[in-house]
Amino acid sequence: MKVLVAVKRVVDSGIKVRVKPEGIDLQGVKMTINPFCEIAVEEAVRLKEKKLIAEIVAVTIGPKQGAESLRHALALGADKAIHVTTEARIDQTVQPLDVANILAKLVERDNYNLVLMGKQSIDDDFNQTGQMVAGLLDWPQATFASNIQITDGIAQVVREIDGGLQTVKFKLPGVITCDLRLNQPRFASVPNIMKAKSKPLETIPLEKLGKLHNSIQITKTEAPSIRKGGAIVENVDVLLQKLRNEAKLF
Ligand code: AMP
């Protein structure tokens, strides 16, 4: 069984970004693999360790630096990588439908049995791509996975939903998007980082697989409003008065 794992390169979650009207300023900013994608790679590696899958292929769509996320996935245990290259901004111009179209084309080209993805990219927070890949391939999907079991070609997935946990199952092939509690990714060891450098990495220009649709125009990007400082009040009466007169809560 072959698994395609989609990994996106995003701004590191520990970075305080500079927001400009035209988007986040990426100049000199530390980038990293999207945390939910790292969880997806870890899950693929665990499935391979249990001998449930034979091959893990990591794919990213984005500029040349995206190769760093692929090398990270290879160091964690992916066998091969595919870099679909474009210089367009992947947090703005390359949108979920574009990514989904490309992933669906790769699935058709290479015959994967499972696509593992992050539930969401932490830069654009779309939470759309996995669902679109499943739609385009007409495959079943399980989103927000916190547990995955595969037995005899059937995937059983525990999903994190508002009311608790929902268990679903479907016959593979299918798409699964990974949530935070699915696993704790391992650290890449130095020997594995070295080994990753010689694993196969195929590069394909995006134009060979599709085109960008620009179906969504981002009209403005704003930083969240600055939080005003708190104050300690003398007693409950003053608190109520402030809530009524200043915060106008009632
Ligand atoms: P999103 O729908 O943008 O929140 O992204 C959900 C998931 O789609 C991510 O966690 C990745 O697995 C995948 N994805 C999105 N954009 C890319 C990209 N440029 N390259 C590879 N995978 C991507």
mmCIF file of C-alpha atoms and ligand atoms in Angstrom:
data_model
loop_
_atom_site.group_PDB
_atom_site.id
_atom_site.type_symbol
_atom_site.label_atom_id
_atom_site.label_comp_id
_atom_site.label_asym_id
_atom_site.label_seq_id
_atom_site.Cartn_x
_atom_site.Cartn_y
_atom_site.Cartn_z
ATOM 1 C CA MET A 1 0.000 0.000 0.000
ATOM 2 C CA LYS A 2 1.286 3.460 -0.947
ATOM 3 C CA VAL A 3 0.595 6.650 0.990
ATOM 4 C CA LEU A 4 0.875 10.220 -0.224
ATOM 5 C CA VAL A 5 1.472 12.717 2.600
ATOM 6 C CA ALA A 6 0.941 16.396 1.788
ATOM 7 C CA VAL A 7 3.233 18.740 3.694
ATOM 8 C CA LYS A 8 3.127 22.501 3.586
ATOM 9 C CA ARG A 9 5.839 24.964 4.592
ATOM 10 C CA VAL A 10 4.482 27.704 6.818
ATOM 11 C CA VAL A 11 5.688 30.483 9.107
ATOM 12 C CA ASP A 12 6.892 28.960 12.395
ATOM 13 C CA SER A 13 4.097 29.123 14.974
ATOM 14 C CA GLY A 14 6.447 30.746 17.528
ATOM 15 C CA ILE A 15 7.066 33.784 15.305
ATOM 16 C CA LYS A 16 5.274 37.089 15.858
ATOM 17 C CA VAL A 17 4.514 38.028 12.272
ATOM 18 C CA ARG A 18 4.503 41.503 10.732
ATOM 19 C CA VAL A 19 1.171 42.040 9.021
ATOM 20 C CA LYS A 20 0.978 44.302 5.986
ATOM 21 C CA PRO A 21 -2.227 45.088 4.051
ATOM 22 C CA GLU A 22 -0.985 42.877 1.194
ATOM 23 C CA GLY A 23 -0.261 39.938 3.532
ATOM 24 C CA ILE A 24 2.182 38.632 6.116
ATOM 25 C CA ASP A 25 5.726 39.948 5.610
ATOM 26 C CA LEU A 26 7.737 36.788 4.938
ATOM 27 C CA GLN A 27 11.102 38.575 4.647
ATOM 28 C CA GLY A 28 13.627 36.822 6.914
ATOM 29 C CA VAL A 29 10.900 34.954 8.804
ATOM 30 C CA LYS A 30 11.589 31.471 10.225
ATOM 31 C CA MET A 31 9.593 28.863 8.311
ATOM 32 C CA THR A 32 8.841 25.290 9.250
ATOM 33 C CA ILE A 33 6.701 22.304 8.288
ATOM 34 C CA ASN A 34 3.005 22.882 9.103
ATOM 35 C CA PRO A 35 2.526 21.130 12.493
ATOM 36 C CA PHE A 36 -0.535 19.155 11.341
ATOM 37 C CA CYS A 37 1.432 17.951 8.299
ATOM 38 C CA GLU A 38 4.261 16.788 10.569
ATOM 39 C CA ILE A 39 1.661 14.768 12.491
ATOM 40 C CA ALA A 40 0.495 13.279 9.178
ATOM 41 C CA VAL A 41 4.068 12.223 8.315
ATOM 42 C CA GLU A 42 4.551 10.711 11.780
ATOM 43 C CA GLU A 43 1.327 8.728 11.392
ATOM 44 C CA ALA A 44 2.426 7.405 8.016
ATOM 45 C CA VAL A 45 5.748 6.332 9.522
ATOM 46 C CA ARG A 46 3.954 4.557 12.392
ATOM 47 C CA LEU A 47 1.695 2.739 9.901
ATOM 48 C CA LYS A 48 4.794 1.695 7.968
ATOM 49 C CA GLU A 49 6.490 0.493 11.154
ATOM 50 C CA LYS A 50 3.407 -1.684 11.781
ATOM 51 C CA LYS A 51 3.899 -3.008 8.210
ATOM 52 C CA LEU A 52 0.476 -1.714 7.180
ATOM 53 C CA ILE A 53 1.897 0.368 4.381
ATOM 54 C CA ALA A 54 4.871 -0.180 2.125
ATOM 55 C CA GLU A 55 5.823 3.256 0.850
ATOM 56 C CA ILE A 56 5.470 6.848 2.022
ATOM 57 C CA VAL A 57 5.755 9.666 -0.497
ATOM 58 C CA ALA A 58 5.813 13.243 0.839
ATOM 59 C CA VAL A 59 4.697 16.048 -1.456
ATOM 60 C CA THR A 60 4.841 19.803 -1.178
ATOM 61 C CA ILE A 61 3.699 22.519 -3.536
ATOM 62 C CA GLY A 62 5.623 25.745 -3.274
ATOM 63 C CA PRO A 63 8.852 27.677 -3.780
ATOM 64 C CA LYS A 64 12.300 26.086 -3.813
ATOM 65 C CA GLN A 65 12.690 26.432 -0.025
ATOM 66 C CA GLY A 66 9.783 23.975 0.311
ATOM 67 C CA ALA A 67 12.410 21.267 -0.238
ATOM 68 C CA GLU A 68 13.399 21.824 3.434
ATOM 69 C CA SER A 69 9.981 20.544 4.570
ATOM 70 C CA LEU A 70 10.396 17.550 2.270
ATOM 71 C CA ARG A 71 13.853 16.769 3.684
ATOM 72 C CA HIS A 72 12.320 16.975 7.151
ATOM 73 C CA ALA A 73 9.600 14.489 6.125
ATOM 74 C CA LEU A 74 12.286 12.225 4.632
ATOM 75 C CA ALA A 75 14.302 12.449 7.852
ATOM 76 C CA LEU A 76 11.215 11.443 9.838
ATOM 77 C CA GLY A 77 10.822 8.333 7.679
ATOM 78 C CA ALA A 78 9.207 9.139 4.303
ATOM 79 C CA ASP A 79 10.748 7.108 1.466
ATOM 80 C CA LYS A 80 10.502 9.576 -1.410
ATOM 81 C CA ALA A 81 9.438 13.147 -2.029
ATOM 82 C CA ILE A 82 7.811 15.176 -4.770
ATOM 83 C CA HIS A 83 8.325 18.917 -5.002
ATOM 84 C CA VAL A 84 5.778 20.692 -7.200
ATOM 85 C CA THR A 85 7.518 23.994 -7.736
ATOM 86 C CA THR A 86 6.008 27.443 -8.061
ATOM 87 C CA GLU A 87 7.235 30.857 -6.996
ATOM 88 C CA ALA A 88 3.629 31.957 -6.244
ATOM 89 C CA ARG A 89 2.899 32.601 -2.564
ATOM 90 C CA ILE A 90 1.442 29.449 -1.033
ATOM 91 C CA ASP A 91 -0.289 31.385 1.758
ATOM 92 C CA GLN A 92 -2.186 33.518 -0.770
ATOM 93 C CA THR A 93 -2.030 32.703 -4.469
ATOM 94 C CA VAL A 94 -1.825 28.910 -4.365
ATOM 95 C CA GLN A 95 -5.236 28.129 -2.930
ATOM 96 C CA PRO A 96 -6.900 24.934 -1.648
ATOM 97 C CA LEU A 97 -8.571 24.098 -4.958
ATOM 98 C CA ASP A 98 -5.227 24.458 -6.780
ATOM 99 C CA VAL A 99 -3.441 22.245 -4.244
ATOM 100 C CA ALA A 100 -6.275 19.702 -4.294
ATOM 101 C CA ASN A 101 -6.232 19.524 -8.107
ATOM 102 C CA ILE A 102 -2.486 18.870 -8.110
ATOM 103 C CA LEU A 103 -2.681 16.245 -5.363
ATOM 104 C CA ALA A 104 -5.541 14.499 -7.187
ATOM 105 C CA LYS A 105 -3.412 14.440 -10.383
ATOM 106 C CA LEU A 106 -0.489 12.882 -8.498
ATOM 107 C CA VAL A 107 -2.796 10.278 -6.956
ATOM 108 C CA GLU A 108 -4.052 9.339 -10.410
ATOM 109 C CA ARG A 109 -0.505 9.252 -11.802
ATOM 110 C CA ASP A 110 1.055 7.128 -9.044
ATOM 111 C CA ASN A 111 -1.893 5.085 -7.681
ATOM 112 C CA TYR A 112 -1.861 5.800 -3.970
ATOM 113 C CA ASN A 113 -4.160 3.947 -1.567
ATOM 114 C CA LEU A 114 -4.270 6.667 1.061
ATOM 115 C CA VAL A 115 -3.711 10.424 1.218
ATOM 116 C CA LEU A 116 -2.725 11.743 4.633
ATOM 117 C CA MET A 117 -2.860 15.487 5.180
ATOM 118 C CA GLY A 118 -2.924 18.066 7.925
ATOM 119 C CA LYS A 119 -6.402 19.100 9.000
ATOM 120 C CA GLN A 120 -5.420 22.706 8.383
ATOM 121 C CA SER A 121 -2.537 24.957 7.402
ATOM 122 C CA ILE A 122 -1.666 27.329 10.229
ATOM 123 C CA ASP A 123 -0.914 30.190 7.823
ATOM 124 C CA ASP A 124 -4.203 30.483 5.912
ATOM 125 C CA ASP A 125 -6.406 28.346 8.220
ATOM 126 C CA PHE A 126 -8.489 27.178 5.263
ATOM 127 C CA ASN A 127 -9.189 23.612 6.410
ATOM 128 C CA GLN A 128 -10.432 22.841 2.894
ATOM 129 C CA THR A 129 -7.772 21.005 0.927
ATOM 130 C CA GLY A 130 -8.294 17.471 2.249
ATOM 131 C CA GLN A 131 -12.017 17.684 1.693
ATOM 132 C CA MET A 132 -11.466 18.912 -1.874
ATOM 133 C CA VAL A 133 -8.979 16.128 -2.671
ATOM 134 C CA ALA A 134 -11.549 13.551 -1.528
ATOM 135 C CA GLY A 135 -14.240 15.285 -3.594
ATOM 136 C CA LEU A 136 -12.110 15.423 -6.751
ATOM 137 C CA LEU A 137 -11.135 11.749 -6.452
ATOM 138 C CA ASP A 138 -14.623 10.720 -5.343
ATOM 139 C CA TRP A 139 -12.991 8.989 -2.364
ATOM 140 C CA PRO A 140 -14.301 8.648 1.187
ATOM 141 C CA GLN A 141 -12.665 10.910 3.754
ATOM 142 C CA ALA A 142 -12.250 11.253 7.486
ATOM 143 C CA THR A 143 -11.261 14.691 8.767
ATOM 144 C CA PHE A 144 -9.844 15.687 12.202
ATOM 145 C CA ALA A 145 -8.429 12.220 12.902
ATOM 146 C CA SER A 146 -7.205 11.482 16.433
ATOM 147 C CA ASN A 147 -6.755 7.731 15.898
ATOM 148 C CA ILE A 148 -6.265 5.654 12.746
ATOM 149 C CA GLN A 149 -6.445 1.864 12.522
ATOM 150 C CA ILE A 150 -6.090 -0.012 9.231
ATOM 151 C CA THR A 151 -7.173 -3.637 8.958
ATOM 152 C CA ASP A 152 -7.653 -5.614 5.745
ATOM 153 C CA GLY A 153 -7.943 -2.493 3.595
ATOM 154 C CA ILE A 154 -10.485 -0.856 5.914
ATOM 155 C CA ALA A 155 -9.586 2.393 7.689
ATOM 156 C CA GLN A 156 -11.213 3.015 11.044
ATOM 157 C CA VAL A 157 -10.766 6.617 12.145
ATOM 158 C CA VAL A 158 -11.672 8.363 15.382
ATOM 159 C CA ARG A 159 -12.614 11.955 14.578
ATOM 160 C CA GLU A 160 -12.553 14.897 16.954
ATOM 161 C CA ILE A 161 -15.922 16.585 16.720
ATOM 162 C CA ASP A 162 -17.537 19.299 18.860
ATOM 163 C CA GLY A 163 -19.542 16.875 20.942
ATOM 164 C CA GLY A 164 -16.714 14.382 21.561
ATOM 165 C CA LEU A 165 -15.271 11.615 19.419
ATOM 166 C CA GLN A 166 -16.864 10.016 16.385
ATOM 167 C CA THR A 167 -15.612 6.746 14.901
ATOM 168 C CA VAL A 168 -16.031 6.150 11.183
ATOM 169 C CA LYS A 169 -14.770 3.468 8.852
ATOM 170 C CA PHE A 170 -14.369 3.156 5.121
ATOM 171 C CA LYS A 171 -12.754 0.956 2.542
ATOM 172 C CA LEU A 172 -9.495 2.347 1.185
ATOM 173 C CA PRO A 173 -8.583 4.271 -0.945
ATOM 174 C CA GLY A 174 -9.455 7.383 1.021
ATOM 175 C CA VAL A 175 -8.301 10.689 2.446
ATOM 176 C CA ILE A 176 -7.579 11.321 6.127
ATOM 177 C CA THR A 177 -6.771 14.717 7.636
ATOM 178 C CA CYS A 178 -4.830 14.664 10.900
ATOM 179 C CA ASP A 179 -5.648 16.498 14.113
ATOM 180 C CA LEU A 180 -3.381 17.537 16.975
ATOM 181 C CA ARG A 181 -3.966 14.597 19.310
ATOM 182 C CA LEU A 182 -3.282 11.897 16.697
ATOM 183 C CA ASN A 183 0.354 11.529 17.758
ATOM 184 C CA GLN A 184 3.451 13.308 18.973
ATOM 185 C CA PRO A 185 5.929 13.534 16.078
ATOM 186 C CA ARG A 186 9.391 12.138 16.797
ATOM 187 C CA PHE A 187 12.559 14.194 16.509
ATOM 188 C CA ALA A 188 14.585 13.542 13.387
ATOM 189 C CA SER A 189 17.889 11.956 14.458
ATOM 190 C CA VAL A 190 21.149 13.207 12.961
ATOM 191 C CA PRO A 191 21.791 9.921 11.058
ATOM 192 C CA ASN A 192 18.268 10.112 9.623
ATOM 193 C CA ILE A 193 18.793 13.756 8.628
ATOM 194 C CA MET A 194 21.950 12.664 6.793
ATOM 195 C CA LYS A 195 20.154 9.692 5.200
ATOM 196 C CA ALA A 196 17.338 11.989 4.035
ATOM 197 C CA LYS A 197 19.792 13.896 1.844
ATOM 198 C CA SER A 198 20.188 10.877 -0.428
ATOM 199 C CA LYS A 199 16.532 9.822 -0.634
ATOM 200 C CA PRO A 200 14.850 10.474 -4.026
ATOM 201 C CA LEU A 201 13.243 13.891 -4.519
ATOM 202 C CA GLU A 202 11.372 14.467 -7.778
ATOM 203 C CA THR A 203 10.818 18.055 -8.904
ATOM 204 C CA ILE A 204 7.882 18.952 -11.154
ATOM 205 C CA PRO A 205 7.067 22.510 -12.265
ATOM 206 C CA LEU A 206 3.479 23.320 -11.268
ATOM 207 C CA GLU A 207 2.525 24.194 -14.857
ATOM 208 C CA LYS A 208 3.073 20.562 -15.849
ATOM 209 C CA LEU A 209 0.261 19.473 -13.506
ATOM 210 C CA GLY A 210 -2.181 22.343 -13.629
ATOM 211 C CA LYS A 211 -2.633 26.068 -13.305
ATOM 212 C CA LEU A 212 -3.488 28.495 -10.553
ATOM 213 C CA HIS A 213 -7.112 29.568 -10.600
ATOM 214 C CA ASN A 214 -6.967 32.636 -8.340
ATOM 215 C CA SER A 215 -10.576 31.899 -7.474
ATOM 216 C CA ILE A 216 -10.360 33.784 -4.163
ATOM 217 C CA GLN A 217 -9.037 37.349 -4.026
ATOM 218 C CA ILE A 218 -7.659 38.424 -0.664
ATOM 219 C CA THR A 219 -8.795 42.008 -0.385
ATOM 220 C CA LYS A 220 -7.074 42.968 2.875
ATOM 221 C CA THR A 221 -5.038 41.462 5.689
ATOM 222 C CA GLU A 222 -5.117 43.082 9.136
ATOM 223 C CA ALA A 223 -3.370 42.345 12.414
ATOM 224 C CA PRO A 224 -5.714 41.592 15.333
ATOM 225 C CA SER A 225 -6.515 44.700 17.371
ATOM 226 C CA ILE A 226 -4.084 45.329 20.209
ATOM 227 C CA ARG A 227 -5.428 44.129 23.544
ATOM 228 C CA LYS A 228 -5.844 46.922 26.083
ATOM 229 C CA GLY A 229 -4.109 46.397 29.424
ATOM 230 C CA GLY A 230 -6.142 45.002 32.338
ATOM 231 C CA ALA A 231 -6.824 46.809 35.616
ATOM 232 C CA ILE A 232 -7.370 45.681 39.181
ATOM 233 C CA VAL A 233 -10.614 47.056 40.637
ATOM 234 C CA GLU A 234 -11.272 47.688 44.329
ATOM 235 C CA ASN A 235 -14.474 45.721 44.655
ATOM 236 C CA VAL A 236 -17.370 44.024 42.840
ATOM 237 C CA ASP A 237 -19.416 47.243 42.678
ATOM 238 C CA VAL A 238 -16.663 49.016 40.748
ATOM 239 C CA LEU A 239 -16.331 45.953 38.494
ATOM 240 C CA LEU A 240 -20.053 45.968 37.716
ATOM 241 C CA GLN A 241 -19.988 49.701 37.071
ATOM 242 C CA LYS A 242 -17.070 49.288 34.627
ATOM 243 C CA LEU A 243 -18.755 46.391 32.865
ATOM 244 C CA ARG A 244 -21.935 48.451 32.506
ATOM 245 C CA ASN A 245 -20.489 51.853 31.610
ATOM 246 C CA GLU A 246 -17.198 51.112 29.893
ATOM 247 C CA ALA A 247 -17.527 47.641 28.399
ATOM 248 C CA LYS A 248 -21.285 48.206 27.886
ATOM 249 C CA LEU A 249 -21.965 44.524 28.495
ATOM 250 C CA PHE A 250 -25.425 45.139 29.935
HETATM 251 P P1 AMP B 1 -5.657 24.040 4.237
HETATM 252 O O1 AMP B 1 -6.859 23.520 3.519
HETATM 253 O O2 AMP B 1 -4.936 25.147 3.484
HETATM 254 O O3 AMP B 1 -5.943 24.451 5.665
HETATM 255 O O4 AMP B 1 -4.575 22.852 4.280
HETATM 256 C C1 AMP B 1 -4.895 21.560 4.744
HETATM 257 C C2 AMP B 1 -3.788 20.609 4.364
HETATM 258 O O5 AMP B 1 -3.628 20.596 2.943
HETATM 259 C C3 AMP B 1 -2.387 20.930 4.889
HETATM 260 O O6 AMP B 1 -2.207 20.533 6.231
HETATM 261 C C4 AMP B 1 -1.526 20.107 3.921
HETATM 262 O O7 AMP B 1 -1.546 18.742 4.254
HETATM 263 C C5 AMP B 1 -2.268 20.310 2.590
HETATM 264 N N1 AMP B 1 -1.709 21.451 1.857
HETATM 265 C C6 AMP B 1 -2.188 22.703 1.763
HETATM 266 N N2 AMP B 1 -1.385 23.476 1.005
HETATM 267 C C7 AMP B 1 -0.349 22.691 0.626
HETATM 268 C C8 AMP B 1 0.827 22.886 -0.161
HETATM 269 N N3 AMP B 1 1.123 24.071 -0.712
HETATM 270 N N4 AMP B 1 1.653 21.824 -0.351
HETATM 271 C C9 AMP B 1 1.358 20.610 0.193
HETATM 272 N N5 AMP B 1 0.283 20.369 0.943
HETATM 273 C C10 AMP B 1 -0.564 21.385 1.156
#
